[in-house]
């Protein structure tokens, strides 16, 4: 059994080897804690984002989607509290000049890097927002920030969305987009990076109902993660005692990563902090007139804020297994047991040999299936090696065109988790894949498989 540290190393290596995720600007030695997604990574990410959008926006009449700009008026970040509050106290070792978050050192008196004793400077505040300048003149007046969260783009557009969409409280606004934080201690692969993507939803409610909706969204969000195929025992709630400046209550959904239990998503009761602050700083009213109650008020906000990249990392960790091969138990295989609905490639297609018309039939199946799913054609090396490659990619099905296909238009379809096979008519493949995807449970296999 690999140690927990080795699991992270093995997953990082698999991500590079199979084209999920690799370091950004790698040919120049990389740039700290910044990553690019390859062909499999981008599909996995798209699938997760599309499911979130479908479940949060498409299926719900009470939630609207938006896509706001990354660059916003600098006053947004004063009103939001980020200019004053989004800081970490840092100390520096006078000997090796390494910097640490003051609260991470706790009562340490010795530098964790060079071992020098009593070497730390007094804490200094370090700003986590990336700052830039807009326009040709670089001055105090042209400062702009890369957004550190997508949420503010929702608050400032409250009326721009509510009025045309004819929404009434309670209702929500959702968006998926990039956020940037100049993190001091990024790390654990893509867990904490300086550029990342968020899936955020802000739900506007009558103040007296905030507690009820907070509980509702906590359970909805945990269920959503379970619907992605996560092992239930790895997901946990963690209620915060120490709260951020905007929050009245906060709970994290945490995942058991190999490096420890850590946050996947935050659910916050933000009270009327955000709309009140934007009302104060912009001079525009954020009061809502509730016709049913015949009452004016500033809605409270229940926020669900998840990281796309963190979710992807947790899914990879959760799906990663090393286990004996079915027909050769002395040999181990690496397999990603991803839910088929998020798997980057749904079907691998192999001709058994590169002759007797098998490649032509396999190519025809490939082009027909491309209209339904992401597929991958592979005729390189033994069938066993081709299976291994697709197991590592998390591909739930592999189809082999063999001698019998030439006689009766059937193929073998091999399921990833159990490695069992069934024979299927070529025309039935899309149905088999779809039915299995709807009913998927880890290690269940195909009905009638051998
Ligand atoms: N609008 C509230 C907000 O941004 P947060 O807890 O700071 O709350 C929400 O961030 C989520 O965004 C986190 O649960 C995490 O999934 C993701 N996230 C935050 N910082 C991140 C980072 N540096 N790298 C990757 N993901 C991050």
Short mmCIF file of C-alpha atoms and ligand atoms in Angstrom, two decimals:
data_model
loop_
_atom_site.label_atom_id
_atom_site.label_comp_id
_atom_site.label_asym_id
_atom_site.label_seq_id
_atom_site.Cartn_x
_atom_site.Cartn_y
_atom_site.Cartn_z
CA UNK A 1 0.00 0.00 0.00
CA UNK A 2 1.52 3.34 -1.08
CA UNK A 3 1.98 5.96 1.66
CA UNK A 4 -0.33 8.97 1.58
CA UNK A 5 2.50 11.23 0.33
CA UNK A 6 3.28 8.78 -2.43
CA UNK A 7 -0.36 8.76 -3.51
CA UNK A 8 -0.14 12.49 -4.26
CA UNK A 9 3.12 11.92 -6.15
CA UNK A 10 1.58 9.03 -8.11
CA UNK A 11 -1.53 11.04 -8.99
CA UNK A 12 0.58 14.02 -10.09
CA UNK A 13 2.64 11.69 -12.31
CA UNK A 14 -0.51 10.07 -13.75
CA UNK A 15 -1.95 13.52 -14.53
CA UNK A 16 1.16 14.42 -16.53
CA UNK A 17 1.49 10.98 -18.20
CA UNK A 18 -2.13 10.86 -19.40
CA UNK A 19 -2.56 14.56 -20.17
CA UNK A 20 -4.89 15.62 -17.35
CA UNK A 21 -2.89 18.40 -15.66
CA UNK A 22 0.72 19.61 -15.93
CA UNK A 23 2.80 22.61 -14.88
CA UNK A 24 2.21 25.83 -16.76
CA UNK A 25 5.12 27.11 -18.92
CA UNK A 26 6.90 23.83 -18.22
CA UNK A 27 9.54 24.31 -20.94
CA UNK A 28 10.78 27.38 -19.00
CA UNK A 29 10.89 25.50 -15.70
CA UNK A 30 7.26 26.21 -14.80
CA UNK A 31 5.76 29.10 -12.87
CA UNK A 32 5.00 28.59 -9.18
CA UNK A 33 1.77 26.72 -8.44
CA UNK A 34 0.20 27.37 -11.84
CA UNK A 35 -1.12 24.50 -13.93
CA UNK A 36 -2.52 23.80 -17.39
CA UNK A 37 -5.16 21.22 -18.29
CA UNK A 38 -4.46 18.79 -21.12
CA UNK A 39 -7.05 17.01 -23.31
CA UNK A 40 -8.36 14.75 -20.52
CA UNK A 41 -8.21 17.44 -17.81
CA UNK A 42 -10.19 19.94 -19.82
CA UNK A 43 -12.93 17.36 -20.53
CA UNK A 44 -13.14 16.36 -16.86
CA UNK A 45 -13.41 20.02 -15.84
CA UNK A 46 -16.03 20.77 -18.50
CA UNK A 47 -18.12 17.79 -17.39
CA UNK A 48 -18.07 18.90 -13.74
CA UNK A 49 -18.89 22.51 -14.61
CA UNK A 50 -21.68 21.45 -16.96
CA UNK A 51 -23.25 19.26 -14.24
CA UNK A 52 -23.06 22.12 -11.74
CA UNK A 53 -24.65 24.51 -14.25
CA UNK A 54 -27.35 22.00 -15.14
CA UNK A 55 -28.24 21.27 -11.51
CA UNK A 56 -27.98 24.86 -10.24
CA UNK A 57 -29.22 26.94 -13.21
CA UNK A 58 -30.93 24.82 -15.87
CA UNK A 59 -33.08 22.66 -13.57
CA UNK A 60 -34.06 25.46 -11.17
CA UNK A 61 -36.54 28.18 -12.10
CA UNK A 62 -35.36 30.22 -9.07
CA UNK A 63 -31.69 30.62 -10.12
CA UNK A 64 -30.27 32.71 -13.00
CA UNK A 65 -26.78 32.46 -14.49
CA UNK A 66 -24.37 35.30 -15.30
CA UNK A 67 -20.81 35.81 -16.53
CA UNK A 68 -19.33 39.01 -15.07
CA UNK A 69 -15.97 40.64 -15.87
CA UNK A 70 -12.78 39.71 -14.02
CA UNK A 71 -11.73 43.38 -13.85
CA UNK A 72 -14.14 45.47 -11.78
CA UNK A 73 -14.29 49.04 -10.48
CA UNK A 74 -11.72 49.34 -7.65
CA UNK A 75 -14.45 50.62 -5.32
CA UNK A 76 -16.03 47.14 -5.46
CA UNK A 77 -13.06 45.82 -3.49
CA UNK A 78 -13.22 48.64 -0.96
CA UNK A 79 -16.94 48.04 -0.41
CA UNK A 80 -16.47 44.26 -0.22
CA UNK A 81 -13.87 44.67 2.52
CA UNK A 82 -11.11 43.01 0.48
CA UNK A 83 -8.84 46.09 0.34
CA UNK A 84 -8.77 46.26 4.15
CA UNK A 85 -9.34 42.66 5.19
CA UNK A 86 -7.91 40.36 2.53
CA UNK A 87 -4.45 40.20 4.08
CA UNK A 88 -2.31 37.60 5.80
CA UNK A 89 0.21 38.51 8.53
CA UNK A 90 3.66 37.32 7.39
CA UNK A 91 6.91 36.86 9.27
CA UNK A 92 10.36 36.52 7.73
CA UNK A 93 13.35 34.49 8.93
CA UNK A 94 16.25 36.99 9.30
CA UNK A 95 18.73 34.24 8.43
CA UNK A 96 17.32 32.53 5.28
CA UNK A 97 14.72 35.23 4.40
CA UNK A 98 11.95 32.68 3.90
CA UNK A 99 8.48 34.00 4.67
CA UNK A 100 5.77 32.20 6.60
CA UNK A 101 2.16 32.90 7.55
CA UNK A 102 2.36 34.01 11.20
CA UNK A 103 -0.55 31.79 12.27
CA UNK A 104 0.99 28.70 10.66
CA UNK A 105 4.11 28.95 12.83
CA UNK A 106 1.96 28.99 15.97
CA UNK A 107 4.49 29.00 18.86
CA UNK A 108 7.50 27.81 16.86
CA UNK A 109 10.71 29.61 17.80
CA UNK A 110 12.89 27.90 15.22
CA UNK A 111 12.80 28.47 11.42
CA UNK A 112 11.31 25.31 9.79
CA UNK A 113 13.60 25.83 6.76
CA UNK A 114 17.09 26.69 8.12
CA UNK A 115 16.68 25.78 11.81
CA UNK A 116 17.85 29.19 13.15
CA UNK A 117 16.38 30.03 16.57
CA UNK A 118 14.57 33.27 17.50
CA UNK A 119 15.01 34.59 13.96
CA UNK A 120 11.56 35.91 13.02
CA UNK A 121 10.69 39.52 12.21
CA UNK A 122 7.52 41.13 13.56
CA UNK A 123 4.45 40.16 11.45
CA UNK A 124 3.76 42.40 8.42
CA UNK A 125 0.50 42.44 6.49
CA UNK A 126 0.67 40.96 3.00
CA UNK A 127 -2.09 41.60 0.48
CA UNK A 128 -3.61 38.62 -1.32
CA UNK A 129 -5.15 40.50 -4.26
CA UNK A 130 -3.23 40.73 -7.53
CA UNK A 131 -2.92 44.39 -8.45
CA UNK A 132 -2.50 45.84 -11.92
CA UNK A 133 -3.02 49.18 -13.74
CA UNK A 134 -5.66 50.06 -16.30
CA UNK A 135 -4.80 52.33 -19.21
CA UNK A 136 -1.52 53.96 -20.26
CA UNK A 137 -0.66 55.72 -16.97
CA UNK A 138 0.50 53.68 -13.99
CA UNK A 139 -0.62 55.66 -10.94
CA UNK A 140 -2.72 55.35 -7.77
CA UNK A 141 -5.74 56.38 -9.85
CA UNK A 142 -5.38 53.57 -12.38
CA UNK A 143 -5.07 50.66 -9.92
CA UNK A 144 -7.25 47.67 -10.76
CA UNK A 145 -7.41 44.20 -9.22
CA UNK A 146 -7.85 40.71 -10.62
CA UNK A 147 -10.96 39.49 -8.78
CA UNK A 148 -10.19 37.22 -5.80
CA UNK A 149 -13.72 35.72 -5.95
CA UNK A 150 -16.55 35.74 -8.50
CA UNK A 151 -19.18 36.61 -5.86
CA UNK A 152 -18.84 40.41 -6.11
CA UNK A 153 -19.80 40.32 -9.81
CA UNK A 154 -23.10 38.83 -8.65
CA UNK A 155 -23.84 41.34 -5.85
CA UNK A 156 -23.23 44.44 -7.96
CA UNK A 157 -25.53 43.03 -10.68
CA UNK A 158 -28.38 42.16 -8.29
CA UNK A 159 -30.86 44.53 -9.99
CA UNK A 160 -29.45 44.01 -13.51
CA UNK A 161 -30.40 40.36 -13.20
CA UNK A 162 -33.49 40.47 -11.00
CA UNK A 163 -35.47 42.97 -13.06
CA UNK A 164 -35.21 41.45 -16.57
CA UNK A 165 -35.48 37.89 -15.20
CA UNK A 166 -38.59 38.95 -13.18
CA UNK A 167 -37.33 37.08 -10.12
CA UNK A 168 -38.77 37.50 -6.64
CA UNK A 169 -37.03 36.77 -3.32
CA UNK A 170 -36.09 33.99 -2.65
CA UNK A 171 -33.99 33.53 -5.78
CA UNK A 172 -30.36 33.00 -6.70
CA UNK A 173 -27.66 34.11 -9.16
CA UNK A 174 -24.86 31.76 -10.18
CA UNK A 175 -21.61 31.99 -12.08
CA UNK A 176 -18.51 30.00 -12.90
CA UNK A 177 -15.27 31.85 -13.51
CA UNK A 178 -11.61 32.44 -12.78
CA UNK A 179 -10.41 34.02 -9.55
CA UNK A 180 -6.89 35.04 -8.53
CA UNK A 181 -5.15 35.18 -5.15
CA UNK A 182 -1.52 35.87 -4.48
CA UNK A 183 -1.37 32.96 -2.01
CA UNK A 184 1.70 32.88 0.21
CA UNK A 185 1.66 29.16 0.76
CA UNK A 186 0.25 27.55 -2.38
CA UNK A 187 0.75 23.81 -2.75
CA UNK A 188 -0.44 20.22 -2.67
CA UNK A 189 -0.58 20.13 -6.46
CA UNK A 190 -3.73 22.02 -7.57
CA UNK A 191 -5.28 22.29 -4.10
CA UNK A 192 -4.14 25.86 -3.48
CA UNK A 193 -3.05 27.82 -6.55
CA UNK A 194 -2.83 31.49 -7.47
CA UNK A 195 -5.19 31.22 -10.43
CA UNK A 196 -8.26 28.98 -10.03
CA UNK A 197 -11.87 28.63 -11.03
CA UNK A 198 -14.89 29.01 -8.76
CA UNK A 199 -18.52 27.85 -9.03
CA UNK A 200 -20.45 30.31 -6.89
CA UNK A 201 -24.14 30.80 -6.21
CA UNK A 202 -25.67 33.61 -4.14
CA UNK A 203 -29.20 33.01 -2.89
CA UNK A 204 -31.16 36.12 -1.81
CA UNK A 205 -33.67 35.53 0.99
CA UNK A 206 -36.00 37.22 3.47
CA UNK A 207 -33.80 37.89 6.56
CA UNK A 208 -35.94 35.83 8.95
CA UNK A 209 -35.64 32.83 6.60
CA UNK A 210 -31.84 32.92 6.29
CA UNK A 211 -31.22 30.12 8.78
CA UNK A 212 -33.68 27.82 6.99
CA UNK A 213 -32.05 28.41 3.60
CA UNK A 214 -28.54 28.03 5.03
CA UNK A 215 -29.46 24.53 6.24
CA UNK A 216 -31.16 23.74 2.93
CA UNK A 217 -28.10 24.68 0.84
CA UNK A 218 -25.72 22.80 3.13
CA UNK A 219 -27.55 19.53 2.51
CA UNK A 220 -28.14 20.25 -1.21
CA UNK A 221 -24.45 20.84 -1.79
CA UNK A 222 -23.31 17.70 0.02
CA UNK A 223 -25.81 15.68 -2.01
CA UNK A 224 -24.43 17.23 -5.19
CA UNK A 225 -20.90 16.06 -4.38
CA UNK A 226 -22.26 12.60 -3.66
CA UNK A 227 -24.01 12.61 -7.05
CA UNK A 228 -20.57 13.03 -8.68
CA UNK A 229 -19.65 9.58 -7.34
CA UNK A 230 -17.56 10.59 -4.29
CA UNK A 231 -17.23 7.93 -1.60
CA UNK A 232 -19.58 9.10 1.13
CA UNK A 233 -17.12 8.41 3.94
CA UNK A 234 -14.66 10.95 2.49
CA UNK A 235 -17.03 13.96 2.67
CA UNK A 236 -17.61 15.93 5.88
CA UNK A 237 -19.18 19.11 7.21
CA UNK A 238 -17.04 21.45 9.27
CA UNK A 239 -18.78 24.38 11.01
CA UNK A 240 -16.58 27.46 11.54
CA UNK A 241 -16.27 29.14 14.89
CA UNK A 242 -13.94 31.90 13.67
CA UNK A 243 -15.83 33.75 10.92
CA UNK A 244 -14.69 35.89 7.97
CA UNK A 245 -15.60 39.60 8.16
CA UNK A 246 -18.73 39.14 6.00
CA UNK A 247 -20.16 35.95 7.55
CA UNK A 248 -22.79 35.25 10.23
CA UNK A 249 -22.41 31.49 9.88
CA UNK A 250 -20.10 29.30 7.78
CA UNK A 251 -19.75 25.59 7.10
CA UNK A 252 -17.22 23.90 4.85
CA UNK A 253 -17.75 20.71 2.93
CA UNK A 254 -14.42 18.98 3.45
CA UNK A 255 -12.76 16.06 1.71
CA UNK A 256 -10.24 13.57 3.11
CA UNK A 257 -7.26 14.37 0.88
CA UNK A 258 -4.06 12.31 1.33
CA UNK A 259 -2.51 15.42 2.96
CA UNK A 260 -5.39 15.80 5.41
CA UNK A 261 -9.04 16.79 5.64
CA UNK A 262 -9.47 20.08 3.75
CA UNK A 263 -12.10 22.43 2.32
CA UNK A 264 -13.83 21.73 -0.98
CA UNK A 265 -16.60 24.31 -0.73
CA UNK A 266 -17.86 26.94 1.70
CA UNK A 267 -21.53 27.61 2.52
CA UNK A 268 -22.00 30.99 4.17
CA UNK A 269 -24.80 33.04 5.66
CA UNK A 270 -23.52 36.50 4.66
CA UNK A 271 -26.44 38.42 6.15
CA UNK A 272 -27.02 41.79 4.46
CA UNK A 273 -23.30 42.65 4.55
CA UNK A 274 -22.68 42.66 0.79
CA UNK A 275 -25.77 44.48 -0.48
CA UNK A 276 -25.61 47.03 2.37
CA UNK A 277 -21.97 47.78 1.67
CA UNK A 278 -22.53 48.19 -2.08
CA UNK A 279 -25.52 50.41 -1.31
CA UNK A 280 -23.34 52.55 0.98
CA UNK A 281 -20.39 52.83 -1.42
CA UNK A 282 -22.29 53.19 -4.71
CA UNK A 283 -25.16 55.33 -3.45
CA UNK A 284 -27.59 53.00 -5.31
CA UNK A 285 -30.42 51.40 -3.38
CA UNK A 286 -30.36 47.65 -2.86
CA UNK A 287 -33.65 47.61 -1.00
CA UNK A 288 -36.13 45.09 -2.26
CA UNK A 289 -39.87 45.63 -2.10
CA UNK A 290 -41.57 42.39 -1.14
CA UNK A 291 -45.11 42.63 -2.50
CA UNK A 292 -46.40 39.59 -0.66
CA UNK A 293 -45.19 40.89 2.70
CA UNK A 294 -45.73 44.54 1.79
CA UNK A 295 -42.28 45.20 3.24
CA UNK A 296 -38.99 46.79 2.13
CA UNK A 297 -35.71 45.17 3.16
CA UNK A 298 -32.17 44.34 2.08
CA UNK A 299 -32.16 40.59 1.35
CA UNK A 300 -29.82 38.31 3.25
CA UNK A 301 -27.48 36.17 1.18
CA UNK A 302 -26.75 32.46 1.48
CA UNK A 303 -23.64 31.67 -0.55
CA UNK A 304 -22.36 28.36 -1.88
CA UNK A 305 -18.77 28.76 -3.05
CA UNK A 306 -16.83 25.83 -4.50
CA UNK A 307 -13.53 25.53 -6.35
CA UNK A 308 -13.58 23.72 -9.69
CA UNK A 309 -9.90 22.75 -9.55
CA UNK A 310 -10.18 21.53 -5.97
CA UNK A 311 -13.19 19.44 -6.89
CA UNK A 312 -11.23 17.92 -9.81
CA UNK A 313 -8.29 17.08 -7.53
CA UNK A 314 -10.63 15.45 -4.98
CA UNK A 315 -12.35 13.46 -7.75
CA UNK A 316 -9.00 12.17 -9.02
CA UNK A 317 -7.91 11.19 -5.50
CA UNK A 318 -11.26 9.52 -4.80
CA UNK A 319 -11.24 7.57 -8.06
CA UNK A 320 -7.58 6.48 -7.94
CA UNK A 321 -7.07 2.77 -7.22
CA UNK A 322 -4.21 0.33 -7.63
CA UNK A 323 -5.45 -3.26 -7.74
CA UNK A 324 -4.64 -6.71 -9.18
CA UNK A 325 -5.48 -7.38 -12.82
CA UNK A 326 -8.44 -9.73 -13.25
CA UNK A 327 -6.76 -12.42 -15.35
CA UNK A 328 -3.29 -11.94 -13.91
CA UNK A 329 -3.55 -11.23 -10.15
CA UNK A 330 0.25 -11.04 -9.77
CA UNK A 331 0.20 -7.86 -11.87
CA UNK A 332 -1.23 -4.57 -10.59
CA UNK A 333 -3.19 -2.08 -12.63
CA UNK A 334 -3.81 1.64 -11.99
CA UNK A 335 -7.41 2.65 -12.58
CA UNK A 336 -9.46 5.83 -12.17
CA UNK A 337 -12.95 4.76 -11.13
CA UNK A 338 -14.57 8.04 -12.14
CA UNK A 339 -18.34 8.23 -12.48
CA UNK A 340 -19.00 7.64 -16.21
CA UNK A 341 -20.93 10.93 -16.39
CA UNK A 342 -17.74 12.89 -15.64
CA UNK A 343 -15.19 10.56 -17.28
CA UNK A 344 -13.30 12.54 -19.98
CA UNK A 345 -13.55 9.73 -22.56
CA UNK A 346 -16.59 7.46 -22.46
CA UNK A 347 -15.53 4.74 -24.92
CA UNK A 348 -12.19 3.36 -26.12
CA UNK A 349 -12.37 1.57 -29.48
CA UNK A 350 -9.87 -1.10 -30.47
CA UNK A 351 -9.50 -3.38 -33.51
CA UNK A 352 -8.13 -6.70 -32.18
CA UNK A 353 -5.58 -6.82 -35.04
CA UNK A 354 -4.61 -4.38 -37.78
CA UNK A 355 -5.91 -6.54 -40.63
CA UNK A 356 -8.92 -8.54 -41.93
CA UNK A 357 -11.04 -5.37 -42.15
CA UNK A 358 -11.13 -4.86 -38.35
CA UNK A 359 -9.56 -1.34 -38.34
CA UNK A 360 -12.11 -0.18 -40.94
CA UNK A 361 -15.06 -1.42 -38.85
CA UNK A 362 -13.53 0.09 -35.69
CA UNK A 363 -13.05 3.45 -37.46
CA UNK A 364 -16.67 3.39 -38.60
CA UNK A 365 -17.85 2.71 -35.02
CA UNK A 366 -15.59 5.55 -33.84
CA UNK A 367 -17.06 8.08 -36.25
CA UNK A 368 -20.65 7.02 -35.44
CA UNK A 369 -20.06 7.19 -31.66
CA UNK A 370 -18.33 10.60 -31.85
CA UNK A 371 -21.77 12.12 -32.40
CA UNK A 372 -22.81 10.80 -28.95
CA UNK A 373 -19.70 10.80 -26.75
CA UNK A 374 -16.01 11.62 -26.47
CA UNK A 375 -14.25 8.49 -27.74
CA UNK A 376 -10.67 7.34 -28.30
CA UNK A 377 -9.43 5.03 -31.07
CA UNK A 378 -6.36 2.96 -30.25
CA UNK A 379 -4.65 0.26 -32.31
CA UNK A 380 -1.20 0.48 -30.67
CA UNK A 381 0.28 -2.53 -28.83
CA UNK A 382 -1.46 -5.48 -27.21
CA UNK A 383 -5.12 -5.32 -26.14
CA UNK A 384 -3.93 -5.58 -22.53
CA UNK A 385 -1.78 -2.45 -22.86
CA UNK A 386 -4.63 -0.57 -24.53
CA UNK A 387 -6.95 -1.49 -21.64
CA UNK A 388 -4.33 -0.29 -19.11
CA UNK A 389 -4.05 3.09 -20.84
CA UNK A 390 -7.83 3.59 -20.79
CA UNK A 391 -8.06 2.39 -17.16
CA UNK A 392 -5.63 5.16 -16.19
CA UNK A 393 -7.67 7.68 -18.16
CA UNK A 394 -10.85 6.60 -16.32
CA UNK A 395 -12.59 5.46 -19.54
CA UNK A 396 -15.60 3.38 -18.42
CA UNK A 397 -15.91 1.26 -21.61
CA UNK A 398 -13.61 -0.33 -24.14
CA UNK A 399 -14.96 -1.92 -27.29
CA UNK A 400 -13.02 -4.52 -29.24
CA UNK A 401 -13.72 -5.41 -32.86
CA UNK A 402 -12.70 -9.07 -33.38
CA UNK A 403 -13.21 -12.03 -35.71
CA UNK A 404 -16.79 -12.54 -34.60
CA UNK A 405 -17.65 -8.92 -35.45
CA UNK A 406 -17.07 -9.75 -39.13
CA UNK A 407 -19.73 -12.49 -38.87
CA UNK A 408 -22.49 -11.02 -36.69
CA UNK A 409 -21.92 -7.28 -36.16
CA UNK A 410 -21.27 -7.73 -32.44
CA UNK A 411 -18.34 -6.42 -30.38
CA UNK A 412 -17.07 -7.07 -26.87
CA UNK A 413 -17.70 -4.23 -24.48
CA UNK A 414 -15.48 -4.31 -21.40
CA UNK A 415 -16.41 -2.41 -18.25
CA UNK A 416 -13.58 -0.60 -16.45
CA UNK A 417 -14.27 -1.23 -12.73
CA UNK A 418 -14.93 -4.98 -12.89
CA UNK A 419 -13.02 -5.70 -16.15
CA UNK A 420 -15.93 -7.99 -17.16
CA UNK A 421 -17.09 -8.15 -20.77
CA UNK A 422 -20.39 -8.60 -22.59
CA UNK A 423 -21.09 -9.06 -26.30
CA UNK A 424 -23.26 -6.35 -27.76
CA UNK A 425 -24.70 -5.47 -31.16
CA UNK A 426 -22.82 -2.49 -32.61
CA UNK A 427 -26.07 -0.53 -32.91
CA UNK A 428 -26.83 -1.02 -29.19
CA UNK A 429 -23.57 0.55 -27.89
CA UNK A 430 -24.96 4.09 -27.22
CA UNK A 431 -27.88 2.62 -25.24
CA UNK A 432 -25.66 0.30 -23.18
CA UNK A 433 -23.37 3.24 -22.32
CA UNK A 434 -26.26 5.54 -21.40
CA UNK A 435 -28.14 3.00 -19.30
CA UNK A 436 -25.02 2.03 -17.40
CA UNK A 437 -24.11 5.69 -16.78
CA UNK A 438 -27.51 6.40 -15.20
CA UNK A 439 -27.28 3.35 -12.89
CA UNK A 440 -23.55 3.53 -12.14
CA UNK A 441 -22.25 2.31 -8.81
CA UNK A 442 -18.58 1.70 -8.27
CA UNK A 443 -17.57 -1.93 -8.99
CA UNK A 444 -21.08 -2.98 -10.05
CA UNK A 445 -20.27 -3.95 -13.63
CA UNK A 446 -22.49 -4.60 -16.63
CA UNK A 447 -25.54 -6.85 -16.36
CA UNK A 448 -24.79 -10.27 -17.82
CA UNK A 449 -21.02 -9.65 -17.84
CA UNK A 450 -18.43 -12.47 -17.81
N1 LIG B 1 -16.92 34.01 -2.13
C1 LIG B 1 -16.47 33.29 -1.00
C2 LIG B 1 -15.17 32.66 -1.19
O1 LIG B 1 -14.48 32.95 -2.15
P1 LIG B 1 -13.46 31.00 -0.11
O2 LIG B 1 -13.66 29.99 0.99
O3 LIG B 1 -12.33 31.96 0.03
O4 LIG B 1 -14.86 31.75 -0.24
C3 LIG B 1 -14.31 29.36 -1.94
O5 LIG B 1 -13.30 30.21 -1.49
C4 LIG B 1 -13.72 28.14 -2.61
O6 LIG B 1 -12.82 28.53 -3.66
C5 LIG B 1 -12.89 27.24 -1.69
O7 LIG B 1 -13.72 26.33 -0.98
C6 LIG B 1 -12.00 26.51 -2.68
O8 LIG B 1 -12.68 25.41 -3.26
C7 LIG B 1 -11.78 27.58 -3.75
N2 LIG B 1 -10.47 28.25 -3.53
C8 LIG B 1 -10.22 29.30 -2.73
N3 LIG B 1 -8.92 29.65 -2.78
C9 LIG B 1 -8.33 28.78 -3.64
C10 LIG B 1 -6.99 28.61 -4.12
N4 LIG B 1 -6.00 29.43 -3.77
N5 LIG B 1 -6.74 27.60 -5.01
C11 LIG B 1 -7.74 26.76 -5.41
N6 LIG B 1 -9.01 26.89 -5.00
C12 LIG B 1 -9.31 27.88 -4.12
#
